[in-house]
Each structure stands twice: as C-alpha cells, then as structure tokens.
C-alpha cells in the first residue's frame, strides 16, 4: 500500500525549523508548522515531494531545497487567536 494513500501526520520532528506536518494527497496540500509556531499551507505539492519530505533525514534542509519558494504558500491563522473585530 502506498504510504501516502492517506494523509501523513508527522509530529515531534527532530528539526530546529519544522515542528510538524500534514499532507493531503488528494488535494496536493502540505501544511507545515514551523518552530516559531507559524503555520503555512503549501498548495500543488506532488506526492513524491511530500514523500521526500517525510523521509528526509533533515526536514529543514529538504524544505529549503525542495519546497520553500516553489509552491503557492498561504499563512494559516492560529485557531486560538481571539478576534479583534466582529468580522475578523
């Protein structure tokens, strides 16, 4: 069975840059949680790139080489953030 037939969840990574990752192969979407606490959604990430990330010995190096600046990136808001306005 293809290990990416379902999304992978990778938490508690041994990386100074990245703390966790989620991948949705059906959407080619990779969510990364950085050590700073910021989260980003990368769109258009092919399964082979996500698989390379998941198996990389250095997640930060792989991210910088194969993901950063290569895919459409959207910052995600913190779900715990208190809204400042009615429509925020």
Coordinates of N, CA, C and O in Angstrom, one line a residue:
X1 N 0.8 -1.2 0.0 CA 0.0 0.0 0.0 C 0.9 1.2 0.0 O 1.9 1.3 0.7
X2 N 0.5 2.2 -0.8 CA 1.2 3.5 -0.9 C 1.1 4.2 0.5 O 0.0 4.4 1.0
X3 N 2.3 4.5 1.1 CA 2.2 5.2 2.4 C 1.5 6.5 2.4 O 1.1 7.1 3.4
X4 N 1.3 7.1 1.2 CA 0.6 8.4 1.1 C -0.8 8.3 0.6 O -1.4 9.2 0.2
X5 N -1.4 7.0 0.6 CA -2.7 6.9 0.2 C -3.6 7.6 1.2 O -4.7 8.0 0.8
X6 N -3.2 7.8 2.4 CA -3.9 8.6 3.4 C -2.9 9.7 3.8 O -1.7 9.6 3.5
X7 N -3.4 10.7 4.4 CA -2.5 11.8 4.8 C -1.6 11.3 5.9 O -1.9 10.4 6.6
X8 N -0.4 11.9 5.9 CA 0.6 11.5 6.9 C 0.6 12.6 7.9 O 0.3 13.8 7.6
X9 N 0.8 12.3 9.1 CA 0.9 13.2 10.2 C 2.3 13.0 10.8 O 2.6 11.9 11.2
X10 N 3.0 14.0 10.9 CA 4.4 13.9 11.4 C 4.6 15.0 12.5 O 4.6 16.2 12.2
X11 N 4.6 14.6 13.7 CA 4.7 15.5 14.8 C 6.0 15.2 15.5 O 6.6 14.1 15.4
X12 N 6.4 16.1 16.4 CA 7.6 16.0 17.2 C 8.8 15.7 16.3 O 9.5 14.7 16.6
X13 N 9.0 16.4 15.3 CA 10.1 16.2 14.4 C 11.4 16.7 15.1 O 11.4 17.6 15.9
X14 N 12.5 16.1 14.7 CA 13.8 16.4 15.2 C 14.4 17.5 14.3 O 15.2 17.2 13.4
X15 N 13.8 18.7 14.3 CA 14.2 19.8 13.4 C 14.2 21.1 14.2 O 13.3 21.3 14.9
X16 N 15.1 21.9 13.9 CA 15.1 23.2 14.5 C 14.2 24.2 13.7 O 13.9 25.3 14.2
X17 N 13.8 23.8 12.5 CA 12.9 24.7 11.7 C 11.5 24.3 11.7 O 10.6 25.1 11.8
X18 N 11.2 22.9 11.7 CA 9.8 22.5 11.5 C 9.4 21.5 12.6 O 10.1 20.6 12.9
X19 N 8.2 21.8 13.2 CA 7.7 21.0 14.3 C 6.8 19.9 13.9 O 6.7 18.9 14.6
X20 N 6.1 20.1 12.8 CA 5.1 19.1 12.4 C 4.6 19.3 11.0 O 4.8 20.4 10.4
X21 N 3.9 18.3 10.4 CA 3.5 18.4 9.0 C 2.3 17.5 8.8 O 2.1 16.5 9.5
X22 N 1.4 17.9 7.9 CA 0.2 17.2 7.5 C 0.2 17.2 6.0 O 0.6 18.3 5.4
X23 N -0.2 16.1 5.3 CA -0.2 16.1 3.9 C -1.5 15.5 3.4 O -1.9 14.4 3.9
X24 N -2.2 16.1 2.5 CA -3.4 15.6 1.9 C -3.2 15.3 0.4 O -3.2 16.3 -0.4
X25 N -2.9 14.1 0.0 CA -2.5 13.8 -1.3 C -3.6 14.1 -2.3 O -3.3 14.5 -3.5
X26 N -4.9 13.9 -2.0 CA -5.9 14.2 -2.9 C -6.0 15.7 -3.3 O -6.6 16.0 -4.3
X27 N -5.5 16.5 -2.4 CA -5.5 18.0 -2.7 C -4.1 18.5 -3.0 O -4.0 19.7 -3.2
X28 N -3.1 17.7 -2.9 CA -1.7 18.1 -3.0 C -1.4 19.3 -2.1 O -0.8 20.3 -2.5
X29 N -1.8 19.2 -0.9 CA -1.7 20.2 0.1 C -0.8 19.8 1.2 O -1.0 18.7 1.8
X30 N 0.2 20.5 1.6 CA 1.1 20.2 2.7 C 1.1 21.4 3.7 O 1.3 22.5 3.3
X31 N 0.7 21.0 4.9 CA 0.7 22.0 6.0 C 1.9 21.8 6.9 O 2.2 20.7 7.3
X32 N 2.7 22.9 7.1 CA 3.9 22.8 7.9 C 3.7 23.7 9.1 O 3.3 24.9 9.0
X33 N 4.1 23.2 10.3 CA 4.1 24.0 11.5 C 5.6 24.3 11.8 O 6.4 23.4 12.0
X34 N 6.0 25.6 11.8 CA 7.4 25.9 12.0 C 7.7 26.0 13.5 O 6.8 26.1 14.3
X35 N 8.9 25.9 13.8 CA 9.4 26.0 15.2 C 8.9 27.3 15.9 O 8.7 27.4 17.1
X36 N 8.7 28.4 15.1 CA 8.3 29.7 15.6 C 6.8 29.6 16.0 O 6.3 30.6 16.6
X37 N 6.1 28.6 15.6 CA 4.7 28.5 15.9 C 3.8 28.9 14.7 O 2.6 28.6 14.7
X38 N 4.4 29.5 13.7 CA 3.6 29.8 12.5 C 3.4 28.6 11.7 O 4.2 27.7 11.6
X39 N 2.2 28.6 11.0 CA 1.8 27.5 10.2 C 1.5 28.0 8.8 O 1.0 29.1 8.6
X40 N 1.9 27.2 7.8 CA 1.7 27.5 6.4 C 1.2 26.4 5.6 O 1.5 25.2 5.9
X41 N 0.3 26.7 4.6 CA -0.2 25.7 3.7 C 0.4 25.8 2.4 O 0.3 26.9 1.8
X42 N 1.0 24.8 1.9 CA 1.6 24.8 0.5 C 0.8 24.0 -0.4 O 0.4 22.8 -0.1
X43 N 0.4 24.6 -1.5 CA -0.5 24.0 -2.5 C 0.2 23.6 -3.7 O 1.2 24.2 -4.1
X44 N -0.3 22.5 -4.3 CA 0.3 21.9 -5.5 C 1.5 21.1 -5.3 O 2.3 20.8 -6.2
X45 N 1.7 20.6 -4.0 CA 2.9 19.8 -3.7 C 2.6 18.3 -4.1 O 1.7 17.7 -3.6
X46 N 3.4 17.8 -5.1 CA 3.1 16.5 -5.6 C 3.5 15.4 -4.5 O 4.3 15.7 -3.6
X47 N 2.9 14.3 -4.6 CA 3.1 13.2 -3.6 C 4.6 12.9 -3.4 O 5.1 12.6 -2.3
X48 N 5.4 12.9 -4.5 CA 6.8 12.5 -4.4 C 7.6 13.5 -3.6 O 8.5 13.2 -2.9
X49 N 7.2 14.8 -3.7 CA 7.9 15.8 -2.9 C 7.5 15.6 -1.4 O 8.4 15.7 -0.5
X50 N 6.2 15.4 -1.1 CA 5.8 15.2 0.2 C 6.4 13.9 0.8 O 6.9 13.9 2.0
X51 N 6.5 12.9 0.0 CA 7.2 11.6 0.4 C 8.7 11.9 0.7 O 9.2 11.4 1.7
X52 N 9.3 12.7 -0.1 CA 10.7 13.0 0.1 C 10.9 13.8 1.4 O 11.8 13.6 2.1
X53 N 9.9 14.7 1.7 CA 10.0 15.5 2.9 C 9.9 14.5 4.1 O 10.6 14.6 5.1
X54 N 8.9 13.6 4.0 CA 8.6 12.7 5.1 C 9.8 11.8 5.4 O 10.0 11.5 6.6
X55 N 10.5 11.4 4.4 CA 11.6 10.5 4.6 C 13.0 11.2 4.8 O 14.0 10.5 5.0
X56 N 13.0 12.5 4.6 CA 14.3 13.2 4.7 C 14.9 13.2 6.1 O 14.2 13.3 7.1
X57 N 16.2 13.0 6.2 CA 16.9 13.0 7.5 C 16.9 14.4 8.1 O 16.9 14.6 9.3
X58 N 17.0 15.4 7.2 CA 17.0 16.8 7.6 C 15.7 17.5 7.0 O 15.8 17.8 5.8
X59 N 14.7 17.6 7.8 CA 13.4 18.2 7.3 C 13.7 19.7 6.9 O 13.2 20.1 5.8
X60 N 14.5 20.4 7.6 CA 14.7 21.8 7.3 C 15.5 22.0 6.0 O 15.1 22.8 5.1
X61 N 16.5 21.1 5.8 CA 17.3 21.2 4.5 C 16.4 20.8 3.3 O 16.4 21.5 2.3
X62 N 15.6 19.8 3.5 CA 14.7 19.4 2.4 C 13.7 20.4 2.1 O 13.4 20.8 0.9
X63 N 13.1 21.0 3.1 CA 12.2 22.1 2.9 C 12.8 23.3 2.2 O 12.2 23.7 1.2
X64 N 14.0 23.7 2.6 CA 14.6 24.8 1.9 C 15.0 24.5 0.4 O 14.9 25.3 -0.4
X65 N 15.4 23.2 0.2 CA 15.8 22.8 -1.1 C 14.6 22.5 -2.1 O 14.7 22.9 -3.3
X66 N 13.6 21.9 -1.6 CA 12.5 21.4 -2.5 C 11.1 22.0 -2.3 O 10.3 21.8 -3.2
X67 N 10.9 22.8 -1.3 CA 9.5 23.3 -1.0 C 9.5 24.8 -1.0 O 8.7 25.4 -1.7
X68 N 10.3 25.4 -0.2 CA 10.3 26.9 0.0 C 10.5 27.6 -1.3 O 11.4 27.3 -2.1
X69 N 9.5 28.5 -1.6 CA 9.6 29.3 -2.9 C 9.2 28.6 -4.1 O 9.2 29.1 -5.2
X70 N 8.8 27.3 -4.0 CA 8.5 26.5 -5.2 C 7.0 26.3 -5.4 O 6.5 25.8 -6.4
X71 N 6.2 26.5 -4.3 CA 4.8 26.2 -4.3 C 4.0 27.4 -3.8 O 4.6 28.2 -3.0
X72 N 2.8 27.5 -4.1 CA 1.9 28.5 -3.6 C 1.7 28.3 -2.1 O 1.4 27.3 -1.7
X73 N 2.1 29.4 -1.4 CA 2.1 29.3 0.1 C 1.1 30.3 0.7 O 1.0 31.4 0.3
X74 N 0.4 29.8 1.7 CA -0.6 30.6 2.4 C -0.4 30.5 3.9 O -0.4 29.4 4.4
X75 N -0.2 31.6 4.6 CA -0.1 31.5 6.1 C -1.4 31.2 6.7 O -2.4 31.6 6.2
X76 N -1.4 30.4 7.7 CA -2.6 30.0 8.4 C -2.7 30.7 9.7 O -1.7 30.9 10.4
X77 N -3.9 31.1 10.0 CA -4.1 31.8 11.3 C -4.2 30.8 12.4 O -4.6 29.7 12.3
X78 N -3.8 31.3 13.6 CA -3.8 30.5 14.8 C -5.3 30.4 15.2 O -6.0 31.4 15.4
X79 N -5.7 29.1 15.4 CA -7.1 28.9 15.8 C -7.4 29.4 17.2 O -8.6 29.7 17.5
X80 N -6.4 29.6 18.0 CA -6.6 30.1 19.4 C -6.7 31.6 19.5 O -7.0 32.1 20.5
X81 N -6.4 32.3 18.4 CA -6.4 33.7 18.4 C -7.8 34.3 18.6 O -8.7 33.9 18.1
X82 N -7.8 35.3 19.5 CA -9.1 35.9 19.8 C -9.4 37.0 18.7 O -8.5 37.8 18.5
X83 N -10.5 37.0 18.1 CA -10.9 38.0 17.1 C -10.8 39.4 17.7 O -11.2 39.6 18.8
X84 N -10.3 40.4 16.9 CA -10.3 41.8 17.3 C -11.5 42.5 16.9 O -11.8 43.6 17.4
X85 N -12.2 42.0 15.9 CA -13.4 42.7 15.4 C -14.5 41.7 15.1 O -14.2 40.5 14.9
X86 N -15.7 42.1 14.8 CA -16.8 41.2 14.5 C -16.5 40.4 13.3 O -16.7 39.2 13.3
X87 N -15.9 41.0 12.3 CA -15.7 40.3 11.0 C -14.3 39.7 10.9 O -13.9 39.3 9.8
X88 N -13.5 39.8 11.9 CA -12.1 39.3 11.9 C -12.0 37.8 12.1 O -12.6 37.2 12.9

